[in-house]
Coordinates of C-alpha atoms and ligand atoms in Angstrom, one line a residue:
X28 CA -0.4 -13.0 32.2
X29 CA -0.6 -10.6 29.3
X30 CA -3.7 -10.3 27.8
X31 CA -4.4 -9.5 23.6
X32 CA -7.6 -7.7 22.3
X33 CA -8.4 -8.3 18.9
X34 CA -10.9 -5.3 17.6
X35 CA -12.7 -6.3 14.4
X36 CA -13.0 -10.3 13.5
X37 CA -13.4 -9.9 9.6
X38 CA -10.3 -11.7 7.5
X39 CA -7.4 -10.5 9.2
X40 CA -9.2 -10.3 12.6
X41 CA -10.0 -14.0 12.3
X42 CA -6.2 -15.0 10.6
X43 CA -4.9 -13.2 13.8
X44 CA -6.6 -15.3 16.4
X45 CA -5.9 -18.5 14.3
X46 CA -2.5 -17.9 14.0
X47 CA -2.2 -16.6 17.5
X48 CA -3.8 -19.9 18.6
X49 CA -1.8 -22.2 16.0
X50 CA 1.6 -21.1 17.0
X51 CA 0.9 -20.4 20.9
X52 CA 3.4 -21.8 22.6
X53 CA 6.6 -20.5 20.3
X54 CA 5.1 -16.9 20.0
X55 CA 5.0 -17.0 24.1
X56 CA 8.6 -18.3 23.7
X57 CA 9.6 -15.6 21.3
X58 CA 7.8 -12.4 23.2
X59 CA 9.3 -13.9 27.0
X60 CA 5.7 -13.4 28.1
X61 CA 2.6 -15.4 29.1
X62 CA 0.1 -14.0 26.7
X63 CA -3.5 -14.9 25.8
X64 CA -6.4 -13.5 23.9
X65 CA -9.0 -12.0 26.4
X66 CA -10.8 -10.2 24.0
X67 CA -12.3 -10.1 20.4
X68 CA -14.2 -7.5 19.7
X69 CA -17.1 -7.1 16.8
X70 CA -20.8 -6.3 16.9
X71 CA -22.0 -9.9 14.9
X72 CA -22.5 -12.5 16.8
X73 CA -20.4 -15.8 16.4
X74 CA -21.8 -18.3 18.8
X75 CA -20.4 -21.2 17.4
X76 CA -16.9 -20.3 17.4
X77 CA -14.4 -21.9 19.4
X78 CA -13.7 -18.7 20.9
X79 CA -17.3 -17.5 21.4
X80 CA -16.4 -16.8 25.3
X81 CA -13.9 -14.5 24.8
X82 CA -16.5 -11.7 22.5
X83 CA -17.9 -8.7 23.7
X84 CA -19.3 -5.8 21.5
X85 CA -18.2 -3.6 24.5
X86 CA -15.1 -1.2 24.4
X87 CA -15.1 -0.3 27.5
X88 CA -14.8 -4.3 28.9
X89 CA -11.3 -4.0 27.1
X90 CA -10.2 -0.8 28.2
X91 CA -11.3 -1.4 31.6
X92 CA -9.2 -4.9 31.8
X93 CA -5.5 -3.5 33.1
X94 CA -4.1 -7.0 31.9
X95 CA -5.3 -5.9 28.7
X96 CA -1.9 -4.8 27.7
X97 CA -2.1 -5.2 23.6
X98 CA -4.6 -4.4 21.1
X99 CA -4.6 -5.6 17.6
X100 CA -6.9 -2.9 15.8
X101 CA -8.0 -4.8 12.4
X102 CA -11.5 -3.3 12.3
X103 CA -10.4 -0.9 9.0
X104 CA -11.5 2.8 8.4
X105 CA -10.8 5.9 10.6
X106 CA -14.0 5.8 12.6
X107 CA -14.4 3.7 15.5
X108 CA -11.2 2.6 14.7
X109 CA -9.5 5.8 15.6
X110 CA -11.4 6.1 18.8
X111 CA -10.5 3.1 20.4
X112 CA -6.9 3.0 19.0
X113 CA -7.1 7.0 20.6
X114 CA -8.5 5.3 24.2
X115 CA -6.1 2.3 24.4
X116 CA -2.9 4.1 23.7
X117 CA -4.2 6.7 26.2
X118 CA -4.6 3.9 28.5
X119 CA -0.8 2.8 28.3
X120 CA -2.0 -0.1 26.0
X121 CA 0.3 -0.8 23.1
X122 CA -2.0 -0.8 19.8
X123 CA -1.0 -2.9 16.0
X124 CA -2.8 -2.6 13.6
X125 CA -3.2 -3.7 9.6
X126 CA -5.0 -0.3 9.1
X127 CA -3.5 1.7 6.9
X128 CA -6.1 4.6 6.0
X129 CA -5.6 5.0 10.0
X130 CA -1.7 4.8 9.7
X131 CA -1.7 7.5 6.7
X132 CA -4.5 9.9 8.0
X133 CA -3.3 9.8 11.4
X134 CA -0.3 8.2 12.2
X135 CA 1.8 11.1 13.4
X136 CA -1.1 12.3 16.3
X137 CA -0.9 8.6 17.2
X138 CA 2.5 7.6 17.2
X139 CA 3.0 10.9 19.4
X140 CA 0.4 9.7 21.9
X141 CA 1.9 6.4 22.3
X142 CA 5.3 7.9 23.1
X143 CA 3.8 10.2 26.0
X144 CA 2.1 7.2 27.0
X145 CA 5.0 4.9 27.7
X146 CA 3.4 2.6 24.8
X147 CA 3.4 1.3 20.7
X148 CA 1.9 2.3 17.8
X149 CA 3.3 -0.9 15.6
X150 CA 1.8 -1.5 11.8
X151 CA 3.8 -3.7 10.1
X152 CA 0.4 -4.8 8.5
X153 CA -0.4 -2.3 7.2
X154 CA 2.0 -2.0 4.1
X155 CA 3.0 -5.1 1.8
X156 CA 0.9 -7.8 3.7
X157 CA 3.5 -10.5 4.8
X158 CA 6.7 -8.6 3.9
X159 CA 8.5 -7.1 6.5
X160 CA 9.1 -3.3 5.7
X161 CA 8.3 -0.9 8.3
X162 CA 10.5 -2.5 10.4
X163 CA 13.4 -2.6 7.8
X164 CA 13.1 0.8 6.9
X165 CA 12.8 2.9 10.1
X166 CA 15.4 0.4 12.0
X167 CA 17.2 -2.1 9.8
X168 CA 17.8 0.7 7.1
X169 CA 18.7 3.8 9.6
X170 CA 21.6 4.6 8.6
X171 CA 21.0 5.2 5.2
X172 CA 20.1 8.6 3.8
X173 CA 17.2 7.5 1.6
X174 CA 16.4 8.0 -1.5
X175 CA 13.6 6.7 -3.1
X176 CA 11.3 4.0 -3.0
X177 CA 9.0 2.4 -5.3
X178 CA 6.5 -0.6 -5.4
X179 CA 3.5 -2.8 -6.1
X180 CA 1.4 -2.2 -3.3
X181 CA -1.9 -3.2 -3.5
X182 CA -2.2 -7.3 -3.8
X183 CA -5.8 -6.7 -5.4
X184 CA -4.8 -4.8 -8.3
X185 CA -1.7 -6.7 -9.3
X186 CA -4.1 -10.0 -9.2
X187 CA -6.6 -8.5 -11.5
X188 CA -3.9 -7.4 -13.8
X189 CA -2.3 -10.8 -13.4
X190 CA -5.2 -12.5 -14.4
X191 CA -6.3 -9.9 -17.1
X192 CA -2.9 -10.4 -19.3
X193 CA -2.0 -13.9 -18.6
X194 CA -5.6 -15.4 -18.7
X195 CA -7.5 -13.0 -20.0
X196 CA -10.2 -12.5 -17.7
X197 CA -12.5 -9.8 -17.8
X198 CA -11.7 -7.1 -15.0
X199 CA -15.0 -7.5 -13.3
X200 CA -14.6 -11.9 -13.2
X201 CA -10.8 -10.9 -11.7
X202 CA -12.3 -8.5 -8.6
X203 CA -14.8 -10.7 -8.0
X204 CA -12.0 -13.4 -7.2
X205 CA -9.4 -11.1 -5.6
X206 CA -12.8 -10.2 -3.3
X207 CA -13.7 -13.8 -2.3
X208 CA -10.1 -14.3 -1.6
X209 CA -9.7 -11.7 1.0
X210 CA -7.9 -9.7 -0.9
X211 CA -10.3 -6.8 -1.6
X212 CA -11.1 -3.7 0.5
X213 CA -14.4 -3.7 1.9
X214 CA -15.0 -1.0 -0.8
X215 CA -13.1 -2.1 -3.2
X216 CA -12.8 1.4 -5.5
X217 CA -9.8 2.1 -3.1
X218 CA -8.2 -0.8 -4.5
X219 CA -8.9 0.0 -8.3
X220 CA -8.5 3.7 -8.4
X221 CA -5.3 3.5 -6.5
X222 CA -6.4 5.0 -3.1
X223 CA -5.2 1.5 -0.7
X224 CA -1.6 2.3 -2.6
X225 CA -1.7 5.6 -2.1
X226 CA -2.3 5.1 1.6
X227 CA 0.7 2.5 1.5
X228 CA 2.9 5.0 -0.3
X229 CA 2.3 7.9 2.3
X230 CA 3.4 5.6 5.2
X231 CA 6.5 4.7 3.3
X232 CA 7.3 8.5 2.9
X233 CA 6.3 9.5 6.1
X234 CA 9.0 6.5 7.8
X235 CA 11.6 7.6 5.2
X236 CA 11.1 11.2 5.3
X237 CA 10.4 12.0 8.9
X238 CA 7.4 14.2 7.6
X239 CA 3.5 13.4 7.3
X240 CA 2.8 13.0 4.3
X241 CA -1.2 12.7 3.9
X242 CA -3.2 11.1 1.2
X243 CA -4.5 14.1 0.1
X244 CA -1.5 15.4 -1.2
X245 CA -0.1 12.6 -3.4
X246 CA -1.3 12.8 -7.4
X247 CA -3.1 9.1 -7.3
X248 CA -4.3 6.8 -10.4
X249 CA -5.1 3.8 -10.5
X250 CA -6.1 1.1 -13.0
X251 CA -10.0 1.3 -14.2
X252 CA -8.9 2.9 -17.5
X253 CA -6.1 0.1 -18.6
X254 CA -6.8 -2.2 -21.5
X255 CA -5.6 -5.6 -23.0
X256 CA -4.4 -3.9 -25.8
X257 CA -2.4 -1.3 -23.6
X258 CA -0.8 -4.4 -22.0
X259 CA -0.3 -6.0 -25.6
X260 CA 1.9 -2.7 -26.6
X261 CA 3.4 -2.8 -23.0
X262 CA 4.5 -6.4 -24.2
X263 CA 5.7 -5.5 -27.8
X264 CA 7.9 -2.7 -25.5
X265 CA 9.4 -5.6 -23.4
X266 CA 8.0 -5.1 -20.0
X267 CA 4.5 -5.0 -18.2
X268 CA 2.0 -2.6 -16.7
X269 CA 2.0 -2.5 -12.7
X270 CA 0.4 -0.3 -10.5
X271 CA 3.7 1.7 -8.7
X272 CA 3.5 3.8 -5.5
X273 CA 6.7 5.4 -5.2
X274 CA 8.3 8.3 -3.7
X275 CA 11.8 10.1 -4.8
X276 CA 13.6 13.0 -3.6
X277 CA 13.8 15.4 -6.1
X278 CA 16.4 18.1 -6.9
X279 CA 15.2 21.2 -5.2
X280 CA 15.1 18.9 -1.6
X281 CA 11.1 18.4 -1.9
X282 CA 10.0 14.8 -2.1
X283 CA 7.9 13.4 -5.1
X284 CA 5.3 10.7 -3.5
X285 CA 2.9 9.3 -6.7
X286 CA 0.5 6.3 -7.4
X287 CA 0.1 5.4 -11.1
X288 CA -0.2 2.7 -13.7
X289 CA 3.1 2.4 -15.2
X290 CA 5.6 0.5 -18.3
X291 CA 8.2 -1.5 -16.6
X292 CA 10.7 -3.1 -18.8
X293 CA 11.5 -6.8 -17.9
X294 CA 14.8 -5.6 -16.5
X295 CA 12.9 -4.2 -13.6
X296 CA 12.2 -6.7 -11.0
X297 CA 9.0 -5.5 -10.0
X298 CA 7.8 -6.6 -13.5
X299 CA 7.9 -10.3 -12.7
X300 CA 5.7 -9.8 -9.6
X301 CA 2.5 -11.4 -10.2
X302 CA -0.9 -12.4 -8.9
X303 CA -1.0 -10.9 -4.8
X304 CA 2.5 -10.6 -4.8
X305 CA 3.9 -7.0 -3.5
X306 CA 7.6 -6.0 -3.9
X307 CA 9.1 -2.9 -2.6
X308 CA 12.5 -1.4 -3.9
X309 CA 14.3 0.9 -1.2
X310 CA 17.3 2.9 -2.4
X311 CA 19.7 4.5 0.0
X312 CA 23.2 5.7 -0.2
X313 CA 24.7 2.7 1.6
X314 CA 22.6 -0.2 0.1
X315 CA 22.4 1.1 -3.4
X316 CA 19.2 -0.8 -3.7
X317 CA 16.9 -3.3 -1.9
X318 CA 14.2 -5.5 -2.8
X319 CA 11.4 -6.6 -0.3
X320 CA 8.5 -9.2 -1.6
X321 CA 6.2 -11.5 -0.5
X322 CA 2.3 -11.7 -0.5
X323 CA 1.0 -8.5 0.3
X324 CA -2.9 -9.2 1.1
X325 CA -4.8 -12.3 2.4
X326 CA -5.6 -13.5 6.1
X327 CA -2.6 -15.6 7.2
X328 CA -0.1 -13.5 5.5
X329 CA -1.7 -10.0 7.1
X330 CA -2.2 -11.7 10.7
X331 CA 1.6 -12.9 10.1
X332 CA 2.5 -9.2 10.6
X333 CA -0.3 -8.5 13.3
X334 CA 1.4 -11.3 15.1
X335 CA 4.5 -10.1 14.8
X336 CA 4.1 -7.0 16.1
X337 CA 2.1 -8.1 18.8
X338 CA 5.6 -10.5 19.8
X339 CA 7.5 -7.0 19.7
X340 CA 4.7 -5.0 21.8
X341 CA 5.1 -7.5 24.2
X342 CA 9.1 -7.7 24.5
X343 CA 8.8 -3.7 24.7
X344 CA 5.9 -3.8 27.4
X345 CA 6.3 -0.3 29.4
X346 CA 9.0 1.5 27.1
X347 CA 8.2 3.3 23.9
X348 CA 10.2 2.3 20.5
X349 CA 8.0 3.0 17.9
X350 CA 9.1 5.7 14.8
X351 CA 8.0 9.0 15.4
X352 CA 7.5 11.5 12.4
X353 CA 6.7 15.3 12.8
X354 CA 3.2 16.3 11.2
X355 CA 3.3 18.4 8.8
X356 CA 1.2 21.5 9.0
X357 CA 1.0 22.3 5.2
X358 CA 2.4 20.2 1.8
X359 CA 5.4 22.7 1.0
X360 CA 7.6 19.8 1.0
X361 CA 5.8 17.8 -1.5
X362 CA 6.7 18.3 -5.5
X363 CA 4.4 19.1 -7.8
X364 CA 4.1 16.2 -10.6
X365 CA 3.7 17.9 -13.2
X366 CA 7.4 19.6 -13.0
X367 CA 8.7 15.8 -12.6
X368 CA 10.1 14.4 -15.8
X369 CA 8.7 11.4 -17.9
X370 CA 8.7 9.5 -20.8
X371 CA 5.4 8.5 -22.0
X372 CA 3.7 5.3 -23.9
X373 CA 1.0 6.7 -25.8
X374 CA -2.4 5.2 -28.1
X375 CA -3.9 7.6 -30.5
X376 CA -6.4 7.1 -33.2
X377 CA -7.1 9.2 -36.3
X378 CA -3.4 10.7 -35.9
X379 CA -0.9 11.2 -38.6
X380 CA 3.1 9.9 -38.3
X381 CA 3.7 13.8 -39.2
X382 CA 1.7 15.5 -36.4
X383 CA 3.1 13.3 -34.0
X384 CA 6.5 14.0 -35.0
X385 CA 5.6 17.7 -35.3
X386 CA 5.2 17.5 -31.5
X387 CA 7.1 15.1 -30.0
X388 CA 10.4 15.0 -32.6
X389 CA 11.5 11.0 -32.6
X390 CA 9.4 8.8 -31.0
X391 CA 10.1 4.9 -30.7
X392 CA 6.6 3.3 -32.2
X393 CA 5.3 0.3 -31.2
X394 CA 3.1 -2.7 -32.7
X395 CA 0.4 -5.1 -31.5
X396 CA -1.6 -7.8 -33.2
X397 CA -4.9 -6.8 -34.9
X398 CA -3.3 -3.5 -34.4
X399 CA -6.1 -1.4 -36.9
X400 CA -4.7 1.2 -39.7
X401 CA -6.6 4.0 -38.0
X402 CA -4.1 3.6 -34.7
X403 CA -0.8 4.2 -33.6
X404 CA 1.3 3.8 -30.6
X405 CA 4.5 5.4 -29.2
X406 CA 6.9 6.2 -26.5
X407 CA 7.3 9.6 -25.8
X408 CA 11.0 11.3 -25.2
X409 CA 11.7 11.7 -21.6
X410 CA 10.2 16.0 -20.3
X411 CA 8.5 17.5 -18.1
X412 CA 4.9 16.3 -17.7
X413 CA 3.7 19.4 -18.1
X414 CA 4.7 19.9 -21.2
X415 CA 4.1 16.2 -22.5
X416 CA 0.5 17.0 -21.4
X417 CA 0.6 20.2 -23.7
X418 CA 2.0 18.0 -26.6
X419 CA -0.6 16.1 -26.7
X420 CA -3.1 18.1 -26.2
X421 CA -1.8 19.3 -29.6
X422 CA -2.0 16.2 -31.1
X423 CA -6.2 16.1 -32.0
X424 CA -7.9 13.0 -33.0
X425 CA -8.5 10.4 -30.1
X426 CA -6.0 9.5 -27.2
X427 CA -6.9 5.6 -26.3
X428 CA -4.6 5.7 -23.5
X429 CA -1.7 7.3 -22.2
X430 CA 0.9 5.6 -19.2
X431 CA 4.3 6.5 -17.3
X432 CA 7.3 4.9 -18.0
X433 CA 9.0 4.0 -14.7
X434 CA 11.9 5.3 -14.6
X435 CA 13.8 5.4 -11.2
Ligands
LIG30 N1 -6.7 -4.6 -0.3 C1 -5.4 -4.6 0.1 C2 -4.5 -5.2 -1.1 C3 -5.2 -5.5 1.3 O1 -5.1 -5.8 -2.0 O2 -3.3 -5.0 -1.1 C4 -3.8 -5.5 1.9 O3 -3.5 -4.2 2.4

């Protein structure tokens, strides 16, 4: 018998060993081994749980155990996290895990270490929750050359803007529930400025790209500085505001990964996503285009991955299949965002019609409700950002807000 270690009992650690438990006997059929949980691993105690034998707060009892031959890692962060993940896959142990700050700061060392260990560095979870699209993209999709890909990524964000426009809950009221839901990061600022997305986005462009990218690289907003009334324009536009992680190739061969609040018309897809929905949209030369959705945060939806990829770890036991990217010793390949060009919804107050045409030429202007004299709102023609930024700098008076069109 096989035995699973589970490192990190929070909300997905927990979902894991449910589900594990709940569907026993068919994920045993599935895998074609005898498997069983030997160990969770967390420093609380949980003395009343059904599974209270089976803790330890001891490392070493798990990477001692040779039938140990799978390790879900759900514990979050690159701390302890990394050193164990670091001492199982050394120990021919195959790891999973839902963690993508891991994945994105470290994922090429690790993958590389599980391939001269004979073992898998799987993590399905760790990008769009439920949806299947690591798999997809470095095996399903192989044969394409891809292009670009772009997506709501972060279930958190897209249910507070859910829940902002269509029942106008206050920001802080609509965290508080995405938190109690299990949505949230433990911190959850690297839901709202964008940084759990940006972490998504750089494992998408690492599997698509065959390069590292890391986090620090990627130009990264996120949505503390949206307002109703933004959204009200977005509406009067035809389309709705979504957080998108994307990444394109662009012209000169470099690759464009990006996190940022953005317009998308109501022709888009990805505008109808709602509440902790994610949907990813893969382009490559053979499929044109396709679409991958499904929750993307919560405990039953995450462990549904974890779970998954422990069934594959076990059907692989001994050989290695897991992607392997290059690292990438410097960010050369990445493009600079500025050079990348946009079309722009803009809110300005104490502006004139003349100065705005002065710098931008024709602009399509757009109207809100309770819109005051004193205001004025436009889409900018499509340039450079660069020199959109130094338009508007140009402008004076008071910009309210300013947000990307999406335009792949
Ligand atoms: N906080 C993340 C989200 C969890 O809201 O998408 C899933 O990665």
């Amino acid at each position: 018998m096989s035995k699973i270690a589970v490192l990190g009992y929070g909300v997905v650690g927990s979902g894991t060993v449910e589900l594990f438990y709940k569907n026993k006997d068919k994920i045993i059929k599935k895998s074609g081994r005898d498997l069983d949980i030997g160990y969770i691993l967390d420093i609380r105690d949980f003395p009343d749980s059904p599974y209270a034998d089976k803790f330890t707060k001891n490392i070493n009892d798990i990477l001692e155990d040779d039938d140990v031959k799978i390790v879900a890692e759900v514990m979050g962060g690159v701390g302890d996290a990394y050193e164990y993940t670091k001492k199982c896959l050394e120990k021919g142990k195959s790891v999973v895990t839902s963690n993508k700050e891991l994945v994105a700061k470290k994922g090429a060392e690790l993958l590389k270490l599980a391939k001269a260990h004979d073992c898998n560095f799987l993590f399905e979870a760790s990008t769009g929750g439920a949806i299947p699209i690591i798999r997809p993209l470095h095996q399903c999709l192989a044969g394409n050359d891809i292009t670009g890909i772009e997506g709501i990524l972060n279930g958190t964000t897209n249910f507070i803007l859910t829940k902002m426009i269509n029942e106008q809950m206050s920001f802080e009221d609509a965290l508080s529930m995405a938190q109690k839901l299990g949505y949230a990061e433990k911190d959850p600022t690297a839901d709202v400025e964008g940084h759990d997305a940006c972490r998504k986005i750089c494992i998408l462009s690492s599997l698509a790209f065959g390069k590292h990218v890391y986090p620090d690289w990627v130009h990264c907003e996120g949505i503390t500085k949206l307002t109703l009334e933004d959204a009200c324009y977005a509406e009067s536009w035809g389309g709705a505001i979504k957080l998108i992680g994307s990444v394109k190739r662009t012209e000169d061969g470099k690759i464009l990964p990006m996190v940022r609040p953005a317009f998308v018309c109501y022709g888009n897809q990805l505008s109808h996503i709602s509440d902790v929905f994610n949907g990813v949209m893969v382009y490559g030369d053979a499929v044109e285009e396709v679409m991958f959705y499904g929750r993307g945060a919560g405990k039953l939806p995450t462990a549904s991955a974890i779970v998954g990829d422990i069934v594959d770890a076990a059907k692989m036991n001994g050989t290695s299949v897991s992607q392997v990217w290059e690292d990438s010793p410097d960010s050369s390949f990445i493009a600079d965002y500025k050079d990348d060009v946009v079309s722009v919804y803009v809110r300005v107050r104490g502006v004139t019609g003349e100065k705005i045409s002065s710098a931008f030429g024709t602009v399509e202007y757009l109207s809100r409700e309770g819109q005051p004299d004193d205001e004025l709102a436009f889409i900018s023609p499509a340039m450079k950002e660069r020199d959109f930024d130094a338009k508007l700098d140009s402008l004076g008076g008071q910009v309210l807000g300013k947000i990307r069109l999406l335009d792949m």
